[in-house]
mmCIF file of C-alpha atoms and ligand atoms in Angstrom:
data_model
loop_
_atom_site.group_PDB
_atom_site.id
_atom_site.type_symbol
_atom_site.label_atom_id
_atom_site.label_comp_id
_atom_site.label_asym_id
_atom_site.label_seq_id
_atom_site.Cartn_x
_atom_site.Cartn_y
_atom_site.Cartn_z
ATOM 1 C CA MET A 1134 33.550 9.560 -44.149
ATOM 2 C CA ASN A 1135 35.198 10.893 -41.172
ATOM 3 C CA HIS A 1136 38.769 9.319 -40.687
ATOM 4 C CA ALA A 1137 38.660 9.725 -37.094
ATOM 5 C CA TYR A 1138 35.797 6.653 -37.192
ATOM 6 C CA LYS A 1139 39.240 4.422 -37.885
ATOM 7 C CA GLU A 1140 40.798 5.154 -33.935
ATOM 8 C CA PRO A 1141 39.516 2.223 -32.027
ATOM 9 C CA LEU A 1142 37.336 2.253 -29.212
ATOM 10 C CA ILE A 1143 38.530 1.292 -26.124
ATOM 11 C CA VAL A 1144 35.569 -1.451 -24.665
ATOM 12 C CA GLN A 1145 35.893 -2.530 -21.097
ATOM 13 C CA GLU A 1146 33.222 -4.739 -20.019
ATOM 14 C CA VAL A 1147 31.292 -4.558 -16.488
ATOM 15 C CA ALA A 1148 28.983 -6.986 -16.261
ATOM 16 C CA PRO A 1149 31.083 -8.764 -13.653
ATOM 17 C CA ARG A 1150 31.069 -5.676 -11.126
ATOM 18 C CA ASP A 1151 28.056 -3.648 -12.310
ATOM 19 C CA GLY A 1152 26.204 -5.809 -14.099
ATOM 20 C CA LEU A 1153 25.889 -8.532 -11.486
ATOM 21 C CA GLN A 1154 25.774 -6.406 -8.448
ATOM 22 C CA ILE A 1155 21.701 -5.346 -8.822
ATOM 23 C CA GLU A 1156 20.550 -8.620 -9.830
ATOM 24 C CA LYS A 1157 18.363 -10.409 -7.051
ATOM 25 C CA GLN A 1158 18.902 -13.806 -8.056
ATOM 26 C CA TRP A 1159 22.518 -15.341 -6.319
ATOM 27 C CA VAL A 1160 25.021 -16.113 -8.749
ATOM 28 C CA GLU A 1161 26.937 -19.072 -8.295
ATOM 29 C CA THR A 1162 30.524 -18.253 -7.635
ATOM 30 C CA ALA A 1163 31.911 -21.178 -10.459
ATOM 31 C CA ASP A 1164 29.547 -19.091 -12.538
ATOM 32 C CA LYS A 1165 30.809 -15.703 -12.606
ATOM 33 C CA ILE A 1166 34.405 -17.137 -13.133
ATOM 34 C CA ALA A 1167 32.919 -19.356 -16.336
ATOM 35 C CA LEU A 1168 31.405 -15.668 -17.248
ATOM 36 C CA ILE A 1169 34.468 -14.003 -16.697
ATOM 37 C CA ASP A 1170 36.176 -16.419 -18.394
ATOM 38 C CA GLY A 1171 33.902 -16.500 -21.102
ATOM 39 C CA LEU A 1172 34.387 -12.617 -21.789
ATOM 40 C CA SER A 1173 38.391 -13.204 -21.670
ATOM 41 C CA ALA A 1174 37.898 -15.599 -25.128
ATOM 42 C CA CYS A 1175 35.853 -12.905 -26.116
ATOM 43 C CA GLY A 1176 39.100 -9.823 -27.267
ATOM 44 C CA PHE A 1177 38.853 -7.515 -24.303
ATOM 45 C CA THR A 1178 41.499 -5.761 -23.280
ATOM 46 C CA ARG A 1179 39.619 -4.558 -19.144
ATOM 47 C CA ILE A 1180 36.836 -6.581 -17.806
ATOM 48 C CA GLU A 1181 36.214 -5.084 -14.536
ATOM 49 C CA ALA A 1182 35.390 -8.653 -12.384
ATOM 50 C CA GLY A 1183 34.128 -8.141 -9.354
ATOM 51 C CA SER A 1184 33.756 -5.255 -5.925
ATOM 52 C CA PHE A 1185 35.274 -5.745 -3.134
ATOM 53 C CA VAL A 1186 33.075 -4.134 -1.059
ATOM 54 C CA SER A 1187 30.392 -4.214 2.188
ATOM 55 C CA PRO A 1188 29.057 -8.075 1.667
ATOM 56 C CA LYS A 1189 25.871 -6.043 3.555
ATOM 57 C CA ALA A 1190 26.442 -3.521 1.296
ATOM 58 C CA ILE A 1191 26.030 -5.553 -2.131
ATOM 59 C CA PRO A 1192 25.493 -9.047 -1.228
ATOM 60 C CA ALA A 1193 25.793 -9.876 -4.318
ATOM 61 C CA LEU A 1194 29.328 -9.653 -4.847
ATOM 62 C CA ARG A 1195 30.493 -11.052 -1.491
ATOM 63 C CA ASP A 1196 32.400 -13.283 -3.255
ATOM 64 C CA GLY A 1197 34.843 -11.325 -4.846
ATOM 65 C CA ASP A 1198 38.157 -12.909 -3.360
ATOM 66 C CA ALA A 1199 37.153 -16.745 -4.687
ATOM 67 C CA VAL A 1200 36.104 -14.898 -8.612
ATOM 68 C CA PHE A 1201 39.342 -13.182 -8.930
ATOM 69 C CA GLY A 1202 41.345 -16.272 -7.004
ATOM 70 C CA GLY A 1203 39.112 -18.863 -9.976
ATOM 71 C CA ILE A 1204 39.137 -16.901 -13.347
ATOM 72 C CA ARG A 1205 41.926 -18.436 -15.728
ATOM 73 C CA ARG A 1206 44.008 -14.878 -16.374
ATOM 74 C CA GLU A 1207 44.021 -14.066 -19.854
ATOM 75 C CA ALA A 1208 47.994 -12.447 -21.426
ATOM 76 C CA GLY A 1209 46.965 -8.242 -21.654
ATOM 77 C CA VAL A 1210 44.045 -8.424 -20.022
ATOM 78 C CA ILE A 1211 43.652 -6.560 -16.682
ATOM 79 C CA TYR A 1212 41.157 -7.537 -14.534
ATOM 80 C CA VAL A 1213 40.356 -4.846 -12.600
ATOM 81 C CA ALA A 1214 38.516 -4.207 -8.852
ATOM 82 C CA LEU A 1215 36.188 -2.215 -7.877
ATOM 83 C CA VAL A 1216 37.073 -0.985 -4.228
ATOM 84 C CA PRO A 1217 34.954 2.248 -1.953
ATOM 85 C CA ASN A 1218 38.045 2.002 1.452
ATOM 86 C CA VAL A 1219 41.290 0.343 1.793
ATOM 87 C CA LYS A 1220 39.596 -2.625 3.721
ATOM 88 C CA GLY A 1221 38.624 -3.252 0.049
ATOM 89 C CA ALA A 1222 41.961 -2.591 -0.827
ATOM 90 C CA GLU A 1223 43.701 -4.684 0.730
ATOM 91 C CA ARG A 1224 41.266 -7.512 0.055
ATOM 92 C CA ALA A 1225 41.485 -7.174 -3.525
ATOM 93 C CA LEU A 1226 45.205 -7.188 -3.571
ATOM 94 C CA ALA A 1227 45.314 -10.146 -1.730
ATOM 95 C CA ALA A 1228 42.813 -11.157 -4.515
ATOM 96 C CA ARG A 1229 46.133 -9.852 -7.147
ATOM 97 C CA ALA A 1230 43.475 -7.312 -9.215
ATOM 98 C CA ASP A 1231 45.241 -5.657 -11.694
ATOM 99 C CA GLU A 1232 43.849 -2.594 -10.667
ATOM 100 C CA LEU A 1233 41.864 -1.005 -8.312
ATOM 101 C CA ASN A 1234 38.337 1.905 -9.186
ATOM 102 C CA LEU A 1235 38.201 3.645 -6.860
ATOM 103 C CA VAL A 1236 34.276 4.931 -6.210
ATOM 104 C CA MET A 1237 32.752 8.790 -5.452
ATOM 105 C CA SER A 1238 29.735 10.622 -6.644
ATOM 106 C CA ALA A 1239 29.726 13.982 -7.344
ATOM 107 C CA SER A 1240 26.777 14.506 -5.738
ATOM 108 C CA GLN A 1241 27.156 13.947 -1.751
ATOM 109 C CA THR A 1242 23.329 12.162 -2.045
ATOM 110 C CA HIS A 1243 24.275 10.107 -3.556
ATOM 111 C CA ASN A 1244 27.652 9.294 -2.458
ATOM 112 C CA ARG A 1245 26.209 9.411 1.147
ATOM 113 C CA ALA A 1246 23.274 6.719 0.039
ATOM 114 C CA ASN A 1247 26.205 4.322 -1.539
ATOM 115 C CA MET A 1248 28.920 4.483 0.185
ATOM 116 C CA ARG A 1249 27.310 5.977 3.524
ATOM 117 C CA MET A 1250 29.861 8.455 4.217
ATOM 118 C CA SER A 1251 30.944 11.960 2.615
ATOM 119 C CA CYS A 1252 32.759 13.002 -0.208
ATOM 120 C CA GLU A 1253 34.946 14.426 1.788
ATOM 121 C CA SER A 1254 35.461 11.504 4.128
ATOM 122 C CA SER A 1255 35.225 9.250 1.016
ATOM 123 C CA LEU A 1256 38.648 10.925 -1.018
ATOM 124 C CA ALA A 1257 40.576 10.702 2.899
ATOM 125 C CA GLY A 1258 40.306 6.852 2.161
ATOM 126 C CA PHE A 1259 41.416 6.389 -1.210
ATOM 127 C CA GLY A 1260 44.589 8.893 0.003
ATOM 128 C CA ASP A 1261 44.599 6.242 2.121
ATOM 129 C CA VAL A 1262 44.495 3.428 -0.914
ATOM 130 C CA VAL A 1263 46.802 5.251 -3.001
ATOM 131 C CA ARG A 1264 49.399 5.207 0.383
ATOM 132 C CA LEU A 1265 48.706 1.539 0.113
ATOM 133 C CA ALA A 1266 48.393 0.438 -3.599
ATOM 134 C CA SER A 1267 49.951 3.210 -6.056
ATOM 135 C CA ALA A 1268 53.229 1.571 -5.794
ATOM 136 C CA LYS A 1269 51.711 -2.460 -7.040
ATOM 137 C CA VAL A 1270 48.856 -1.883 -9.145
ATOM 138 C CA SER A 1271 47.388 0.801 -11.376
ATOM 139 C CA LEU A 1272 44.330 3.267 -10.008
ATOM 140 C CA ASN A 1273 41.721 4.980 -11.701
ATOM 141 C CA ALA A 1274 38.955 6.647 -9.769
ATOM 142 C CA THR A 1275 34.894 7.393 -10.807
ATOM 143 C CA VAL A 1276 33.373 10.359 -10.335
ATOM 144 C CA ALA A 1277 30.271 9.040 -9.965
ATOM 145 C CA THR A 1278 26.815 10.802 -10.920
ATOM 146 C CA ALA A 1279 28.757 13.129 -12.729
ATOM 147 C CA PHE A 1280 25.952 14.327 -15.779
ATOM 148 C CA GLY A 1281 23.234 13.998 -12.812
ATOM 149 C CA CYS A 1282 21.791 12.949 -9.915
ATOM 150 C CA PRO A 1283 18.644 10.829 -9.411
ATOM 151 C CA PHE A 1284 18.081 12.541 -5.504
ATOM 152 C CA GLU A 1285 20.330 17.020 -6.265
ATOM 153 C CA GLY A 1286 19.482 16.778 -10.264
ATOM 154 C CA ARG A 1287 21.900 18.813 -11.571
ATOM 155 C CA ILE A 1288 25.465 18.453 -11.275
ATOM 156 C CA ASP A 1289 27.834 21.619 -11.572
ATOM 157 C CA GLU A 1290 30.082 20.640 -14.302
ATOM 158 C CA ASP A 1291 33.487 22.597 -12.260
ATOM 159 C CA ARG A 1292 32.491 20.156 -9.719
ATOM 160 C CA VAL A 1293 33.228 17.414 -11.902
ATOM 161 C CA VAL A 1294 36.360 18.894 -13.287
ATOM 162 C CA SER A 1295 38.050 19.907 -9.853
ATOM 163 C CA ILE A 1296 37.436 16.313 -8.402
ATOM 164 C CA VAL A 1297 38.960 14.816 -11.678
ATOM 165 C CA ARG A 1298 41.738 17.672 -10.794
ATOM 166 C CA THR A 1299 41.650 16.492 -7.112
ATOM 167 C CA TYR A 1300 42.072 12.484 -7.802
ATOM 168 C CA ARG A 1301 45.121 13.387 -10.908
ATOM 169 C CA GLU A 1302 47.154 15.464 -7.606
ATOM 170 C CA MET A 1303 46.110 12.927 -5.498
ATOM 171 C CA GLY A 1304 48.414 10.605 -8.017
ATOM 172 C CA ILE A 1305 45.918 8.712 -8.947
ATOM 173 C CA THR A 1306 45.507 8.261 -13.336
ATOM 174 C CA GLY A 1307 42.927 6.665 -14.292
ATOM 175 C CA ILE A 1308 39.264 9.001 -14.668
ATOM 176 C CA THR A 1309 36.308 7.329 -15.312
ATOM 177 C CA LEU A 1310 32.907 9.689 -15.565
ATOM 178 C CA ALA A 1311 29.993 7.708 -14.696
ATOM 179 C CA ASP A 1312 26.275 8.929 -15.475
ATOM 180 C CA THR A 1313 24.420 6.401 -12.820
ATOM 181 C CA THR A 1314 21.303 6.521 -13.707
ATOM 182 C CA GLY A 1315 21.301 7.831 -17.562
ATOM 183 C CA MET A 1316 20.928 10.770 -16.920
ATOM 184 C CA ALA A 1317 23.648 12.785 -19.447
ATOM 185 C CA ASN A 1318 22.428 14.173 -23.163
ATOM 186 C CA PRO A 1319 25.597 13.642 -26.140
ATOM 187 C CA ARG A 1320 25.445 17.706 -25.574
ATOM 188 C CA GLN A 1321 26.020 17.569 -22.137
ATOM 189 C CA VAL A 1322 28.148 14.945 -22.038
ATOM 190 C CA ALA A 1323 30.494 16.546 -25.446
ATOM 191 C CA ARG A 1324 31.265 19.347 -24.024
ATOM 192 C CA LEU A 1325 32.326 17.822 -20.333
ATOM 193 C CA VAL A 1326 34.384 15.093 -22.559
ATOM 194 C CA ALA A 1327 36.503 18.032 -24.059
ATOM 195 C CA ARG A 1328 36.746 20.054 -20.915
ATOM 196 C CA VAL A 1329 38.171 16.902 -19.157
ATOM 197 C CA LEU A 1330 39.992 15.916 -21.426
ATOM 198 C CA GLU A 1331 42.327 19.262 -21.420
ATOM 199 C CA ASP A 1332 43.910 17.437 -17.443
ATOM 200 C CA VAL A 1333 43.495 13.831 -18.626
ATOM 201 C CA PRO A 1334 44.974 12.328 -21.439
ATOM 202 C CA ALA A 1335 42.359 10.213 -24.010
ATOM 203 C CA ALA A 1336 44.441 7.060 -22.723
ATOM 204 C CA ASP A 1337 43.284 7.761 -19.203
ATOM 205 C CA LEU A 1338 39.230 8.799 -19.358
ATOM 206 C CA THR A 1339 36.838 6.232 -19.314
ATOM 207 C CA LEU A 1340 33.313 7.270 -19.748
ATOM 208 C CA HIS A 1341 30.652 4.996 -18.561
ATOM 209 C CA PHE A 1342 26.642 5.404 -19.485
ATOM 210 C CA HIS A 1343 23.570 3.501 -18.530
ATOM 211 C CA ASN A 1344 21.031 3.213 -20.783
ATOM 212 C CA THR A 1345 17.880 4.641 -18.352
ATOM 213 C CA ARG A 1346 16.506 7.039 -20.766
ATOM 214 C CA GLY A 1347 16.863 5.605 -23.645
ATOM 215 C CA LEU A 1348 20.525 7.716 -25.120
ATOM 216 C CA GLY A 1349 23.706 5.913 -24.182
ATOM 217 C CA LEU A 1350 24.876 4.724 -27.590
ATOM 218 C CA ALA A 1351 24.003 8.774 -28.846
ATOM 219 C CA ASN A 1352 26.047 8.923 -25.995
ATOM 220 C CA VAL A 1353 29.104 6.985 -26.848
ATOM 221 C CA LEU A 1354 29.406 8.519 -29.977
ATOM 222 C CA ALA A 1355 29.123 12.348 -27.754
ATOM 223 C CA ALA A 1356 31.924 10.904 -25.969
ATOM 224 C CA TYR A 1357 33.926 9.607 -29.290
ATOM 225 C CA ASP A 1358 33.736 12.616 -31.318
ATOM 226 C CA ALA A 1359 33.944 14.536 -28.943
ATOM 227 C CA GLY A 1360 37.917 12.738 -28.534
ATOM 228 C CA ALA A 1361 36.818 9.664 -25.128
ATOM 229 C CA ARG A 1362 38.437 6.384 -26.127
ATOM 230 C CA ARG A 1363 37.651 3.994 -23.821
ATOM 231 C CA PHE A 1364 34.119 3.060 -22.239
ATOM 232 C CA ASP A 1365 32.711 0.648 -19.877
ATOM 233 C CA ALA A 1366 29.278 -1.530 -20.963
ATOM 234 C CA ALA A 1367 27.801 -4.482 -20.015
ATOM 235 C CA LEU A 1368 26.942 -8.241 -21.502
ATOM 236 C CA GLY A 1369 23.531 -8.065 -22.787
ATOM 237 C CA GLY A 1370 22.824 -4.792 -20.881
ATOM 238 C CA LEU A 1371 23.222 -6.172 -17.495
ATOM 239 C CA GLY A 1372 23.510 -2.902 -14.092
ATOM 240 C CA GLY A 1373 22.939 -0.392 -12.326
ATOM 241 C CA CYS A 1374 23.766 1.154 -8.586
ATOM 242 C CA PRO A 1375 21.236 -0.423 -6.108
ATOM 243 C CA PHE A 1376 21.640 2.621 -4.220
ATOM 244 C CA ALA A 1377 20.366 4.474 -6.800
ATOM 245 C CA PRO A 1378 16.748 4.596 -7.334
ATOM 246 C CA GLY A 1379 15.330 3.976 -10.829
ATOM 247 C CA ALA A 1380 19.087 3.211 -11.672
ATOM 248 C CA SER A 1381 18.395 0.140 -14.557
ATOM 249 C CA GLY A 1382 21.121 -1.244 -17.390
ATOM 250 C CA ASN A 1383 24.865 -0.075 -18.694
ATOM 251 C CA ILE A 1384 24.574 0.490 -22.255
ATOM 252 C CA CYS A 1385 25.212 -2.778 -24.192
ATOM 253 C CA THR A 1386 28.413 -4.246 -24.789
ATOM 254 C CA GLU A 1387 27.348 -5.999 -27.915
ATOM 255 C CA ASP A 1388 25.493 -2.836 -29.471
ATOM 256 C CA LEU A 1389 27.742 -1.055 -28.816
ATOM 257 C CA VAL A 1390 30.342 -3.217 -30.373
ATOM 258 C CA ASN A 1391 27.859 -3.943 -33.268
ATOM 259 C CA MET A 1392 27.524 0.151 -33.882
ATOM 260 C CA CYS A 1393 31.247 0.199 -33.694
ATOM 261 C CA ASP A 1394 31.531 -2.808 -36.706
ATOM 262 C CA GLU A 1395 29.328 -1.581 -38.888
ATOM 263 C CA MET A 1396 30.689 2.110 -37.802
ATOM 264 C CA GLY A 1397 34.449 0.725 -39.029
ATOM 265 C CA ILE A 1398 35.682 1.814 -35.870
ATOM 266 C CA PRO A 1399 37.796 -1.214 -35.131
ATOM 267 C CA THR A 1400 37.412 -2.530 -30.961
ATOM 268 C CA GLY A 1401 39.380 -6.343 -31.256
ATOM 269 C CA ILE A 1402 35.688 -7.537 -29.800
ATOM 270 C CA ASP A 1403 34.555 -10.403 -31.482
ATOM 271 C CA LEU A 1404 31.366 -9.955 -31.537
ATOM 272 C CA GLN A 1405 29.635 -13.314 -32.190
ATOM 273 C CA LYS A 1406 31.110 -14.719 -29.443
ATOM 274 C CA LEU A 1407 30.127 -12.559 -27.507
ATOM 275 C CA ILE A 1408 26.292 -12.223 -28.321
ATOM 276 C CA ALA A 1409 26.430 -16.067 -27.554
ATOM 277 C CA LEU A 1410 28.058 -15.258 -24.143
ATOM 278 C CA SER A 1411 25.227 -12.571 -23.598
ATOM 279 C CA ARG A 1412 22.292 -15.637 -25.283
ATOM 280 C CA THR A 1413 23.399 -17.239 -22.012
ATOM 281 C CA LEU A 1414 22.857 -14.534 -19.592
ATOM 282 C CA PRO A 1415 18.502 -15.053 -19.351
ATOM 283 C CA ALA A 1416 19.551 -18.593 -17.276
ATOM 284 C CA LEU A 1417 21.613 -17.368 -15.106
ATOM 285 C CA VAL A 1418 20.139 -14.427 -14.208
ATOM 286 C CA GLY A 1419 17.234 -16.245 -14.468
ATOM 287 C CA HIS A 1420 15.320 -13.113 -16.341
ATOM 288 C CA GLU A 1421 15.659 -11.276 -20.025
ATOM 289 C CA VAL A 1422 18.056 -8.757 -20.260
ATOM 290 C CA SER A 1423 17.364 -5.719 -22.066
ATOM 291 C CA GLY A 1424 20.518 -5.475 -24.726
ATOM 292 C CA GLN A 1425 19.096 -5.891 -28.525
ATOM 293 C CA VAL A 1426 21.437 -7.008 -30.759
ATOM 294 C CA ALA A 1427 22.134 -10.316 -29.329
ATOM 295 C CA LYS A 1428 18.373 -11.064 -29.402
ATOM 296 C CA ALA A 1429 18.304 -9.334 -33.132
ATOM 297 C CA GLY A 1430 21.553 -10.865 -34.592
ATOM 298 C CA ARG A 1431 23.618 -9.383 -36.493
ATOM 299 C CA ASN A 1432 22.951 -7.422 -40.055
ATOM 300 C CA CYS A 1433 24.987 -10.309 -41.500
ATOM 301 C CA ASP A 1434 23.175 -12.853 -39.861
ATOM 302 C CA LEU A 1435 20.273 -13.420 -43.259
ATOM 303 C CA HIS A 1436 17.531 -15.068 -43.240
ATOM 304 C CA PRO A 1437 16.778 -17.763 -45.835
ATOM 305 C CA VAL A 1438 14.386 -16.041 -48.353
ATOM 306 C CA PRO A 1439 11.136 -17.239 -48.062
ATOM 307 C CA GLU A 1440 9.784 -20.183 -50.476
ATOM 308 C CA TYR A 1441 6.633 -17.521 -51.126
ATOM 309 C CA VAL A 1442 9.340 -15.336 -52.283
ATOM 310 C CA LEU A 1443 11.405 -17.482 -53.921
ATOM 311 C CA ALA A 1444 7.816 -18.770 -56.153
ATOM 312 C CA LEU A 1445 7.129 -15.477 -57.577
HETATM 313 N N1 LIG B 2109 35.190 -5.081 2.002
HETATM 314 C C1 LIG B 2109 34.623 -6.256 3.055
HETATM 315 N N2 LIG B 2109 33.758 -6.071 4.501
HETATM 316 C C2 LIG B 2109 34.152 -4.216 4.419
HETATM 317 C C3 LIG B 2109 34.532 -3.283 3.800
HETATM 318 C C4 LIG B 2109 34.709 -4.027 2.624
HETATM 319 N N3 LIG B 2109 35.424 -3.276 1.236
HETATM 320 N N4 LIG B 2109 34.456 -2.537 4.249
HETATM 321 C C5 LIG B 2109 33.667 -2.282 5.522
HETATM 322 N N5 LIG B 2109 33.386 -3.780 5.368
HETATM 323 C C6 LIG B 2109 32.670 -4.021 6.676
HETATM 324 C C7 LIG B 2109 33.558 -3.394 8.557
HETATM 325 O O1 LIG B 2109 34.486 -4.839 8.550
HETATM 326 C C8 LIG B 2109 32.215 -3.593 8.901
HETATM 327 O O2 LIG B 2109 31.652 -5.137 9.470
HETATM 328 P P1 LIG B 2109 30.839 -5.708 10.495
HETATM 329 O O3 LIG B 2109 29.639 -5.154 10.741
HETATM 330 O O4 LIG B 2109 31.070 -6.903 10.344
HETATM 331 O O5 LIG B 2109 32.433 -5.162 11.733
HETATM 332 C C9 LIG B 2109 31.261 -3.123 8.145
HETATM 333 O O6 LIG B 2109 31.160 -3.276 7.092
HETATM 334 C C10 LIG B 2109 30.577 -1.753 8.171
HETATM 335 O O7 LIG B 2109 31.612 -1.375 7.438
HETATM 336 P P2 LIG B 2109 32.406 0.515 8.005
HETATM 337 O O8 LIG B 2109 33.457 1.315 8.070
HETATM 338 O O9 LIG B 2109 31.580 0.875 9.293
HETATM 339 O O10 LIG B 2109 31.068 0.755 6.757
HETATM 340 P P3 LIG B 2109 29.946 1.788 6.459
HETATM 341 O O11 LIG B 2109 29.212 0.861 6.764
HETATM 342 O O12 LIG B 2109 29.817 2.829 6.762
HETATM 343 O O13 LIG B 2109 30.138 1.363 5.187
HETATM 344 C C11 LIG B 2109 30.731 0.938 2.920
HETATM 345 C C12 LIG B 2109 30.964 1.856 4.379
HETATM 346 C C13 LIG B 2109 31.649 1.976 1.724
HETATM 347 C C14 LIG B 2109 32.007 -0.115 3.353
HETATM 348 C C15 LIG B 2109 29.934 0.374 2.112
HETATM 349 O O14 LIG B 2109 28.692 1.713 1.931
HETATM 350 C C16 LIG B 2109 29.991 -0.167 1.157
HETATM 351 O O15 LIG B 2109 30.140 -1.256 0.750
HETATM 352 N N6 LIG B 2109 29.494 0.752 -0.554
HETATM 353 C C17 LIG B 2109 29.726 0.507 -1.634
HETATM 354 C C18 LIG B 2109 28.959 0.156 -2.056
HETATM 355 C C19 LIG B 2109 28.933 -0.233 -3.781
HETATM 356 O O16 LIG B 2109 29.331 -1.088 -4.178
HETATM 357 N N7 LIG B 2109 27.890 0.375 -5.117
HETATM 358 C C20 LIG B 2109 27.777 0.188 -5.797
HETATM 359 C C21 LIG B 2109 29.268 -0.154 -7.136
HETATM 360 S S1 LIG B 2109 29.268 2.380 -6.729
HETATM 361 ZN ZN1 LIG B 2110 26.851 1.922 -13.743
#
């Protein structure tokens, strides 16, 4: 038995942000609030509850102010807001977000597609956000396309490490390495996580995987084995970046929690409640979702033995 598997794995739920940002069908503000309140009751300590970006870029989340205003704040839960610039940070502070998540891509091309600016301009804006917000809330910054870019392909690991150092030198404590379009593999993940953990304590590092090519949970285990302890995941496996061709869902929260439960890795999350909440998603978004455990049930959800078997 591997005793390392006793160390808690922290799941940050991102369905209200990464999950809903790509959905075509408008989700009413009240339904977003109900989803976040439902998630708050499942045992998460961190929920990315929305973004404060240009409403033209992401119309699906244009009601972030009202969503943050309407949610029930559960004690011990950090409600995170994704922001791209100072305007977003001002809106997020006004809406009482507990933490701001700044995003820039390692790839210049994806940053231009997603944020309509160079990496240098993004970083300059982050400096302004740090000056505005660092005394008020905690800050996290994401390196998007850290494991590969749909436009540029391979991403130099030295570049990712150097962006992480720049973020930390700017005074941004939390770091997320994001595999925006599911290009990472477990060996690459183990290597990059080990390198980044030389500079960043595990408590400050989050891994953000998409399951675009089916490697999501394998990448989680590789990162966990390399010492990472915090992971983003989305209920039902919703999610994706609308400005990355071929993007699809995040790793699925209930699939991740089920894996942890079966392996004995503590998460503090109530899987049964999570599955019940996930089963409400198809009605909310208007289509089936990719998560598997909500369809299959838990291992312990046993079926009645068929009559013909009892009769044998
Ligand atoms: N919140 C609300 N509105 C914002 C905003 C914010 N954070 N940032 C900019 N805007 C508005 C401006 O006020 C302006 O409005 P107007 O046209 O009514 O005058 C408009 O958006 C354009 O502003 P500008 O600063 O020129 O932005 P841009 O068009 O160069 O786009 C971003 C830059 C960063 C604002 C935009 O690309 C963006 O929001 N990207 C985020 C994409 C995203 O969320 N991706 C998925 C998550 S990683
Ligand atoms: Zn994502």
